[in-house]
mmCIF file of N, CA and C in Angstrom:
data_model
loop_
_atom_site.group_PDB
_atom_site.id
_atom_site.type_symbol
_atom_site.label_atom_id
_atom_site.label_comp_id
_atom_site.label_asym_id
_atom_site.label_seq_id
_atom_site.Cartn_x
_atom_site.Cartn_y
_atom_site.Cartn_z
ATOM 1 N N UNK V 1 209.310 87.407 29.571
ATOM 2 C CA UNK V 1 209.274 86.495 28.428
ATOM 3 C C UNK V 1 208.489 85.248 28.826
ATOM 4 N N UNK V 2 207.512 85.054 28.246
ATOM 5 C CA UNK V 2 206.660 83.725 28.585
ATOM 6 C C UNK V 2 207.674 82.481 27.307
ATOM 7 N N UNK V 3 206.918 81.034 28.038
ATOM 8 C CA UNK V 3 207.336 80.356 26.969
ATOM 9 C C UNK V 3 206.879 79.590 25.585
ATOM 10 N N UNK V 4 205.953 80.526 25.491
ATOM 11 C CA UNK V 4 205.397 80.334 24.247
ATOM 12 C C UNK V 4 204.155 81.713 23.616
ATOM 13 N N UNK V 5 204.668 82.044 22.633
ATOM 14 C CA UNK V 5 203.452 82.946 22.313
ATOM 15 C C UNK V 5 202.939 83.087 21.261
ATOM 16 N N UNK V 6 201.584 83.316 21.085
ATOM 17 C CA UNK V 6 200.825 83.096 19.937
ATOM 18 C C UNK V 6 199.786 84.583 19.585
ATOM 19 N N UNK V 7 199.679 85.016 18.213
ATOM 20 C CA UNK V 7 198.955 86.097 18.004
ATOM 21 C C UNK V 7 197.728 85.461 16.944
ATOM 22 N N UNK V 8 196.597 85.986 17.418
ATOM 23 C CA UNK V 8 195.619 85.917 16.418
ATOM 24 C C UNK V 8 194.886 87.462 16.145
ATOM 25 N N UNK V 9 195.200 87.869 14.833
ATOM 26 C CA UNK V 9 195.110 89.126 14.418
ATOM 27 C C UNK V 9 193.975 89.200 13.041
ATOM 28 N N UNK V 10 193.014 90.524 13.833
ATOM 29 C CA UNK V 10 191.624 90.745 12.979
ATOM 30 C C UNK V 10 191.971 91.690 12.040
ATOM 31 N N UNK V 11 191.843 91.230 11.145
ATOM 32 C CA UNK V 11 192.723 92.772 10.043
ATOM 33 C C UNK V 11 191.301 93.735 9.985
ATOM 34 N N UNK V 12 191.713 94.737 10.287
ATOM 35 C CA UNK V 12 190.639 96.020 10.315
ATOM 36 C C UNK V 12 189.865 96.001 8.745
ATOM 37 N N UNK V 13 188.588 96.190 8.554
ATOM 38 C CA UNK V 13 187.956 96.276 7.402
ATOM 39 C C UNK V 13 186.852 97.342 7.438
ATOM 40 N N UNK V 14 186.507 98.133 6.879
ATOM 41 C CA UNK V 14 185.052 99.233 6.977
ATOM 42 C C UNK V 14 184.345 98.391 6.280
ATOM 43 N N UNK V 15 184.153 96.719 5.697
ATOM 44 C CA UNK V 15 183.228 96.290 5.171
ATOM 45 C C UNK V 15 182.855 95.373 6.082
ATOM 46 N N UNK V 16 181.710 94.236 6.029
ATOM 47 C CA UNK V 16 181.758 93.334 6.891
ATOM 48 C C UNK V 16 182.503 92.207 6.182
ATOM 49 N N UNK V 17 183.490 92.194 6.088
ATOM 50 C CA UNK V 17 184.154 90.859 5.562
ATOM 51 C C UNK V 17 185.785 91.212 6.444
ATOM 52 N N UNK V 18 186.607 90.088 7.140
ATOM 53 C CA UNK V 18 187.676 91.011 7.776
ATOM 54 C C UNK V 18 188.545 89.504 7.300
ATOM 55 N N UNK V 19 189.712 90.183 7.633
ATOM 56 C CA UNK V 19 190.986 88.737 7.336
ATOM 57 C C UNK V 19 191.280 88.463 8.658
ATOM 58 N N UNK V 20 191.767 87.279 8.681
ATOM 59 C CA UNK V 20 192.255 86.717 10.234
ATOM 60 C C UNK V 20 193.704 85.996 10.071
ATOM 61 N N UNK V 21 194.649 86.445 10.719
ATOM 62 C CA UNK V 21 195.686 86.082 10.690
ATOM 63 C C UNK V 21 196.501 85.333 11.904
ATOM 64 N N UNK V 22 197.262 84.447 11.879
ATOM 65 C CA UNK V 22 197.742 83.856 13.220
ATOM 66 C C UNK V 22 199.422 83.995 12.688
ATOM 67 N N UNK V 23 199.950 84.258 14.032
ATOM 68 C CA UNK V 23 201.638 84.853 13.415
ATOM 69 C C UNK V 23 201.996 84.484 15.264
ATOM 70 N N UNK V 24 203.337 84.705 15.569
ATOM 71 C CA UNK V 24 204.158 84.523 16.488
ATOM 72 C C UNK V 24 204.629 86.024 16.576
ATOM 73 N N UNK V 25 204.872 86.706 17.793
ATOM 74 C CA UNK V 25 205.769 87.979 17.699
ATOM 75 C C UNK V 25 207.300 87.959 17.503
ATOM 76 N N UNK V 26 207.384 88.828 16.637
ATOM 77 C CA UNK V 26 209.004 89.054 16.453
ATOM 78 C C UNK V 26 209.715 90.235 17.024
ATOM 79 N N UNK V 27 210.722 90.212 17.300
ATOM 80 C CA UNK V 27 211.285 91.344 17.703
ATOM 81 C C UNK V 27 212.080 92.321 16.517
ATOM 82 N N UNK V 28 212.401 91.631 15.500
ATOM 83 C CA UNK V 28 213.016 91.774 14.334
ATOM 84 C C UNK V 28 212.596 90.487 13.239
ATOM 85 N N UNK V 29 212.390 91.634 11.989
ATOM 86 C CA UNK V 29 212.053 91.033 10.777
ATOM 87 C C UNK V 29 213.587 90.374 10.228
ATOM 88 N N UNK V 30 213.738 89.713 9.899
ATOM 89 C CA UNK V 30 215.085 88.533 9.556
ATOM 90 C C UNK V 30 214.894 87.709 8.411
ATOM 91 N N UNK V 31 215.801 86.611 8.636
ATOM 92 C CA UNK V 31 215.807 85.158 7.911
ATOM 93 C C UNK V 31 214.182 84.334 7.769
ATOM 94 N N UNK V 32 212.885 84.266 7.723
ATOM 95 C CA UNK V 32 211.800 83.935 8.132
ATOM 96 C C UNK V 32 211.826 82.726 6.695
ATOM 97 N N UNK V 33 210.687 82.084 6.625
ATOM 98 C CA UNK V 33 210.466 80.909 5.316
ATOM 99 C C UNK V 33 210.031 82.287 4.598
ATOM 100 N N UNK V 34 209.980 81.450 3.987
ATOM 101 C CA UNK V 34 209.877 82.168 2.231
ATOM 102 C C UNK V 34 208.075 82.512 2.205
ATOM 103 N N UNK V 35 207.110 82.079 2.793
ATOM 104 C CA UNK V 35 206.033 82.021 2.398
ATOM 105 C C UNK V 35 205.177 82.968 3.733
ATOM 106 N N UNK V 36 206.093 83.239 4.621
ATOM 107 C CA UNK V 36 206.143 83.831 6.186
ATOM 108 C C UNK V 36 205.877 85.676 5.719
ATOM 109 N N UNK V 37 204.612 86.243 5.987
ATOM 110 C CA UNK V 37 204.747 87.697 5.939
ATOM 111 C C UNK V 37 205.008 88.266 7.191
ATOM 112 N N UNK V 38 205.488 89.283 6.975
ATOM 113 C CA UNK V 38 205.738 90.522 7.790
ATOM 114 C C UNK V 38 204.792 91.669 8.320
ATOM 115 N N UNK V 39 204.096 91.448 9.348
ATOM 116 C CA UNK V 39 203.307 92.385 9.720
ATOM 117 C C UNK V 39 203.254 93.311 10.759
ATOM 118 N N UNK V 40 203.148 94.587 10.778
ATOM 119 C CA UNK V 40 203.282 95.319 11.926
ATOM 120 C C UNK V 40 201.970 95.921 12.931
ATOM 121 N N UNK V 41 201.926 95.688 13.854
ATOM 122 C CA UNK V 41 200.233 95.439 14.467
ATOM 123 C C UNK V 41 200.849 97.805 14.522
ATOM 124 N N UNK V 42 199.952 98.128 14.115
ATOM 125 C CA UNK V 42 200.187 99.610 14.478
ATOM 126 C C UNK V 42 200.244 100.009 15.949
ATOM 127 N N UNK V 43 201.175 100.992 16.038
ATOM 128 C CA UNK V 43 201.029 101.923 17.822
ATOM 129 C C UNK V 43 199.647 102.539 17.783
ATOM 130 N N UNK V 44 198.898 102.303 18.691
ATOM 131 C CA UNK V 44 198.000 103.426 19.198
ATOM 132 C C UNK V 44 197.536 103.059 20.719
ATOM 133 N N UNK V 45 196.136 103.222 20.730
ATOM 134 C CA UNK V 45 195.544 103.252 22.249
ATOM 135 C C UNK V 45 195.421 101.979 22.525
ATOM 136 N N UNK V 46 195.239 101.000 23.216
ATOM 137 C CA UNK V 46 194.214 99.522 23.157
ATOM 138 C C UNK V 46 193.647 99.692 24.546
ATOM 139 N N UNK V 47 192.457 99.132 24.544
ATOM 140 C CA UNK V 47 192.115 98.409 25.717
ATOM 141 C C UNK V 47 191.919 97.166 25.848
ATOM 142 N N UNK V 48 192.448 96.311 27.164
ATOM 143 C CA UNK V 48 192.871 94.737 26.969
ATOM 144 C C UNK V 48 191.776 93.958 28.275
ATOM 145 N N UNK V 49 191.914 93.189 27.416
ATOM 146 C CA UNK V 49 190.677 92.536 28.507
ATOM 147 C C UNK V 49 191.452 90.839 28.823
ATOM 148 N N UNK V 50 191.151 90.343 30.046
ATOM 149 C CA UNK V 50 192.503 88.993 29.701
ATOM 150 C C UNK V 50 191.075 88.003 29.861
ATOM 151 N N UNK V 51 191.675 86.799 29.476
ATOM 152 C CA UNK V 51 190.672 86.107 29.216
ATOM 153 C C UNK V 51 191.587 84.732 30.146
ATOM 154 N N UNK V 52 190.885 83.647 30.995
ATOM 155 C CA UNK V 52 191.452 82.441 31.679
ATOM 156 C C UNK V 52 190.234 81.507 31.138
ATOM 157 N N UNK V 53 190.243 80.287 32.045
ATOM 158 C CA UNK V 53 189.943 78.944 31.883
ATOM 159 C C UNK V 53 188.573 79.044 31.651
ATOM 160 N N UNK V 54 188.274 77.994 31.251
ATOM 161 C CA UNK V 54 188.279 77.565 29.539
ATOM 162 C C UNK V 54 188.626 78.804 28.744
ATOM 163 N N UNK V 55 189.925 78.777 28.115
ATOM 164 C CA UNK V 55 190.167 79.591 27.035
ATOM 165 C C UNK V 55 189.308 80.095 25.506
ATOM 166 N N UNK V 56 188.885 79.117 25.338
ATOM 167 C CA UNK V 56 188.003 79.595 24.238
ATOM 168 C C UNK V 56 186.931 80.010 24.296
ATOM 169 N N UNK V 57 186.322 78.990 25.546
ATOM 170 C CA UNK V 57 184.976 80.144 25.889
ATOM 171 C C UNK V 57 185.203 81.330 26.175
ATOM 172 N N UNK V 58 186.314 81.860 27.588
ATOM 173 C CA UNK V 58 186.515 82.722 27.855
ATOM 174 C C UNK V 58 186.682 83.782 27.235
ATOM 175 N N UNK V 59 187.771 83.506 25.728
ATOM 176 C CA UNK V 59 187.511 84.786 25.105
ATOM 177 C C UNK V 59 186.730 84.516 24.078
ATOM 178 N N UNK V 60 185.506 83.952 23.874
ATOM 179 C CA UNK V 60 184.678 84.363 23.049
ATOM 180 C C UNK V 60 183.577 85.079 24.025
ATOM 181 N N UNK V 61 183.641 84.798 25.403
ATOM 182 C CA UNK V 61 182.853 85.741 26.361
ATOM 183 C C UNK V 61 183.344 86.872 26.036
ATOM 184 N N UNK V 62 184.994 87.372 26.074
ATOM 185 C CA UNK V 62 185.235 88.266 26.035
ATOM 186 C C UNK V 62 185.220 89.112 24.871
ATOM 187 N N UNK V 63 184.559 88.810 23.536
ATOM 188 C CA UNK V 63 184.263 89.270 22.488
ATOM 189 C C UNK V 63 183.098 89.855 22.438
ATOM 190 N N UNK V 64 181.869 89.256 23.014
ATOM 191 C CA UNK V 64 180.492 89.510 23.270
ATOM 192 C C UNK V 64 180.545 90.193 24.297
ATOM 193 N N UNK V 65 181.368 90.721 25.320
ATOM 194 C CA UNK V 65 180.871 91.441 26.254
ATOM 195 C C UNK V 65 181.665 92.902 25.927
ATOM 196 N N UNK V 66 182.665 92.754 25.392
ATOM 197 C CA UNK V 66 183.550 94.152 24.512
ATOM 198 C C UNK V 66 182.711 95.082 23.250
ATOM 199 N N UNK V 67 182.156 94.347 22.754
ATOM 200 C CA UNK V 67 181.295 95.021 21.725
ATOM 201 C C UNK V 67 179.548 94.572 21.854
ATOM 202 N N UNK V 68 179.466 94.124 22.762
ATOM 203 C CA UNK V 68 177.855 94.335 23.558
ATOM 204 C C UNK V 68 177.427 94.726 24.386
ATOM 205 N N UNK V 69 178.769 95.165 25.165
ATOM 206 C CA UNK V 69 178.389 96.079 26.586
ATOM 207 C C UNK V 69 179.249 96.937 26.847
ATOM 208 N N UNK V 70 180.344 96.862 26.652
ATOM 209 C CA UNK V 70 181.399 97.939 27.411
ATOM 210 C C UNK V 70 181.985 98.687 26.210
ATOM 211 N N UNK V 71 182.109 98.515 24.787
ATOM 212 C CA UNK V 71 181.976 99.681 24.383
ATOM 213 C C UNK V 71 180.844 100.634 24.230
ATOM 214 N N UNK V 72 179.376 100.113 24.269
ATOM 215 C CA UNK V 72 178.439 101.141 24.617
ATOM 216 C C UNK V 72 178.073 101.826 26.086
ATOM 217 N N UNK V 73 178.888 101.087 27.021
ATOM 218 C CA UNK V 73 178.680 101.813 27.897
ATOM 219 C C UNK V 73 180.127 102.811 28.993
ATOM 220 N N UNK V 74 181.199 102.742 27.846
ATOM 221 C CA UNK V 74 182.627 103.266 28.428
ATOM 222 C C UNK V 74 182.551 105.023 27.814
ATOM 223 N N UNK V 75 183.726 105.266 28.035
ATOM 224 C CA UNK V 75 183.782 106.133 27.710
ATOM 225 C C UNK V 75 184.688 106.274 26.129
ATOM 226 N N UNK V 76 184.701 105.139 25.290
ATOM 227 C CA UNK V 76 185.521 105.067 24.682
ATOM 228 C C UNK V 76 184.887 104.744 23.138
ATOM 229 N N UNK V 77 185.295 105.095 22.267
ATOM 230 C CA UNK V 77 185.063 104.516 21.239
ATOM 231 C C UNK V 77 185.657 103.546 20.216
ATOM 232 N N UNK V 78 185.495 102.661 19.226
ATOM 233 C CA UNK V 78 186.367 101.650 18.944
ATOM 234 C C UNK V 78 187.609 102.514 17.975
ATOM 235 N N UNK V 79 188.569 102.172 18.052
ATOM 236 C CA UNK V 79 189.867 103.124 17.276
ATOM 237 C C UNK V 79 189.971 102.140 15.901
ATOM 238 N N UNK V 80 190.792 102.992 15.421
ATOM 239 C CA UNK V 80 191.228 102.432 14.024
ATOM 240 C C UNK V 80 192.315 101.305 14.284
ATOM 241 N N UNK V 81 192.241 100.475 13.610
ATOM 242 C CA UNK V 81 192.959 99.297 13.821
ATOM 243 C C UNK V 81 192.834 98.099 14.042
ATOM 244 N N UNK V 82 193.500 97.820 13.812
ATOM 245 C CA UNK V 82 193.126 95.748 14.176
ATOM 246 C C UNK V 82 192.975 95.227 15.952
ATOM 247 N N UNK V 83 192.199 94.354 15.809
ATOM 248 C CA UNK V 83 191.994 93.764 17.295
ATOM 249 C C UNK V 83 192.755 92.909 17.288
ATOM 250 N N UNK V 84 193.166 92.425 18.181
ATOM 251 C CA UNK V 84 194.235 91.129 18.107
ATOM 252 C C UNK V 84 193.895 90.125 19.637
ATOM 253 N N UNK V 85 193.805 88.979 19.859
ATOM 254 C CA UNK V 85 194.389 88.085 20.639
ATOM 255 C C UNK V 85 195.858 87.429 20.750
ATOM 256 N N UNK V 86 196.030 87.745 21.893
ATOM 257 C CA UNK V 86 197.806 87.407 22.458
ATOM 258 C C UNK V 86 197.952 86.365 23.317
ATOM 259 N N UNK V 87 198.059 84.926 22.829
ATOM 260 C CA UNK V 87 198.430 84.118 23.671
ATOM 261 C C UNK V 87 199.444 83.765 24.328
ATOM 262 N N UNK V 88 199.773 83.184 25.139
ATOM 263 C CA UNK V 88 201.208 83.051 25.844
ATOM 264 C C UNK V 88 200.858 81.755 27.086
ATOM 265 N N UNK V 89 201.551 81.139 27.262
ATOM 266 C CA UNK V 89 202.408 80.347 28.040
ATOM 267 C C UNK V 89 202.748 80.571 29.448
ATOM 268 N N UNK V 90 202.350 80.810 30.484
ATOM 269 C CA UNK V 90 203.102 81.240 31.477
ATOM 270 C C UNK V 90 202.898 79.676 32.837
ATOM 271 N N UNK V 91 204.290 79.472 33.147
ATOM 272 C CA UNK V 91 204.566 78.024 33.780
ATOM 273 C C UNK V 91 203.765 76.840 33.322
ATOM 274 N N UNK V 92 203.472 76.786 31.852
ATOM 275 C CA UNK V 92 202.435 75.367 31.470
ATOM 276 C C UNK V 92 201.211 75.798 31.247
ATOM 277 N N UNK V 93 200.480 76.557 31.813
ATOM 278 C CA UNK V 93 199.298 77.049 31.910
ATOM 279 C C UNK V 93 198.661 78.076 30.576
ATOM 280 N N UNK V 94 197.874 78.160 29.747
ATOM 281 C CA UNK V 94 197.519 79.042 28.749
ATOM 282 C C UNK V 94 196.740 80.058 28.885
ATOM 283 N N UNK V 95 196.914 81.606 28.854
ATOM 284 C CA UNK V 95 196.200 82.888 29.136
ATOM 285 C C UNK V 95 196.271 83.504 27.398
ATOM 286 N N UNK V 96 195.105 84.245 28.053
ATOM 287 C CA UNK V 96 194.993 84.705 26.411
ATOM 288 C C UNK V 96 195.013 86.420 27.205
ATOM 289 N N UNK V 97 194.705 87.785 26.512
ATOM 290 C CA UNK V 97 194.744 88.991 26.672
ATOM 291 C C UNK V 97 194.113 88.818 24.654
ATOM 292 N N UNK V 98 192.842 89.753 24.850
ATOM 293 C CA UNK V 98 192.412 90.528 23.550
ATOM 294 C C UNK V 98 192.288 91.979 23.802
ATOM 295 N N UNK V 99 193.164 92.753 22.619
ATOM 296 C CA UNK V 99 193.193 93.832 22.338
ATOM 297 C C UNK V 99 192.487 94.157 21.774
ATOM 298 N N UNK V 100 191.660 95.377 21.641
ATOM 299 C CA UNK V 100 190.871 96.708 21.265
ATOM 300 C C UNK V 100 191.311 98.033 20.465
ATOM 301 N N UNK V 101 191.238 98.404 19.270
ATOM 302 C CA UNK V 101 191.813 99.534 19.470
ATOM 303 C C UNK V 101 190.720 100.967 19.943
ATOM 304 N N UNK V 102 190.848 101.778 20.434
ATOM 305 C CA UNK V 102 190.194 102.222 20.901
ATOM 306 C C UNK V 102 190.818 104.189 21.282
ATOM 307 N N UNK V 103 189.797 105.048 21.056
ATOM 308 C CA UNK V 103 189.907 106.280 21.557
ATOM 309 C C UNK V 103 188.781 106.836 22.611
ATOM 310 N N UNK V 104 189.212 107.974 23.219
ATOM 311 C CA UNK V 104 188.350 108.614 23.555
ATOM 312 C C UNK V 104 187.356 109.329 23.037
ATOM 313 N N UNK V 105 185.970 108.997 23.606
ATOM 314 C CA UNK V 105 184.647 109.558 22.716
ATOM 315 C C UNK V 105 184.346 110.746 23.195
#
């Protein structure tokens, strides 16, 4: 359990227009505000890439190098589903991890 965590979630689109969502993980859907949705990131494959200091550069490096180099050159192809960034907290310090969804090609 870190002490703080944060999701930023790419809602999957086959058009070029996508939604972007920022939410906290839950373990259970409950009591939430009234204006608070409920979303479930789907099970499948991911591949995760972690991203450190400077955080924002870092994972915007890690955006440009996921879909400019290493999915054309893996063995993988991009899967159905949303990409997500997972932030978290660990002793004060801020790490990010971005997810992929992804299959075998």
């Amino acid at each position: 359990k870190y002490e703080s965590e944060c999701l930023g979630i790419y809602k999957y689109s086959q058009t070029n227009r996508f939604k972007f969502m920022i939410g906290v993980p839950v373990h259970m859907f409950g009591n939430q505000e009234v204006d608070f949705i409920n979303y479930t990131i789907p099970a499948t494959t991911y591949a995760v890439f972690s991203a450190y200091r400077p955080i924002t550069q870092s994972v915007q490096s890690i955006w440009d190098y996921i879909y400019g180099i290493w999915l054309q050159n893996s063995e993988y192809t991009r899967g159905v589903g949303d990409d997500f960034e997972y932030y978290f907290l660990r002793q004060g310090e801020l790490f990010a991890d971005v997810y992929i969804p992804v299959e075998k090609a």
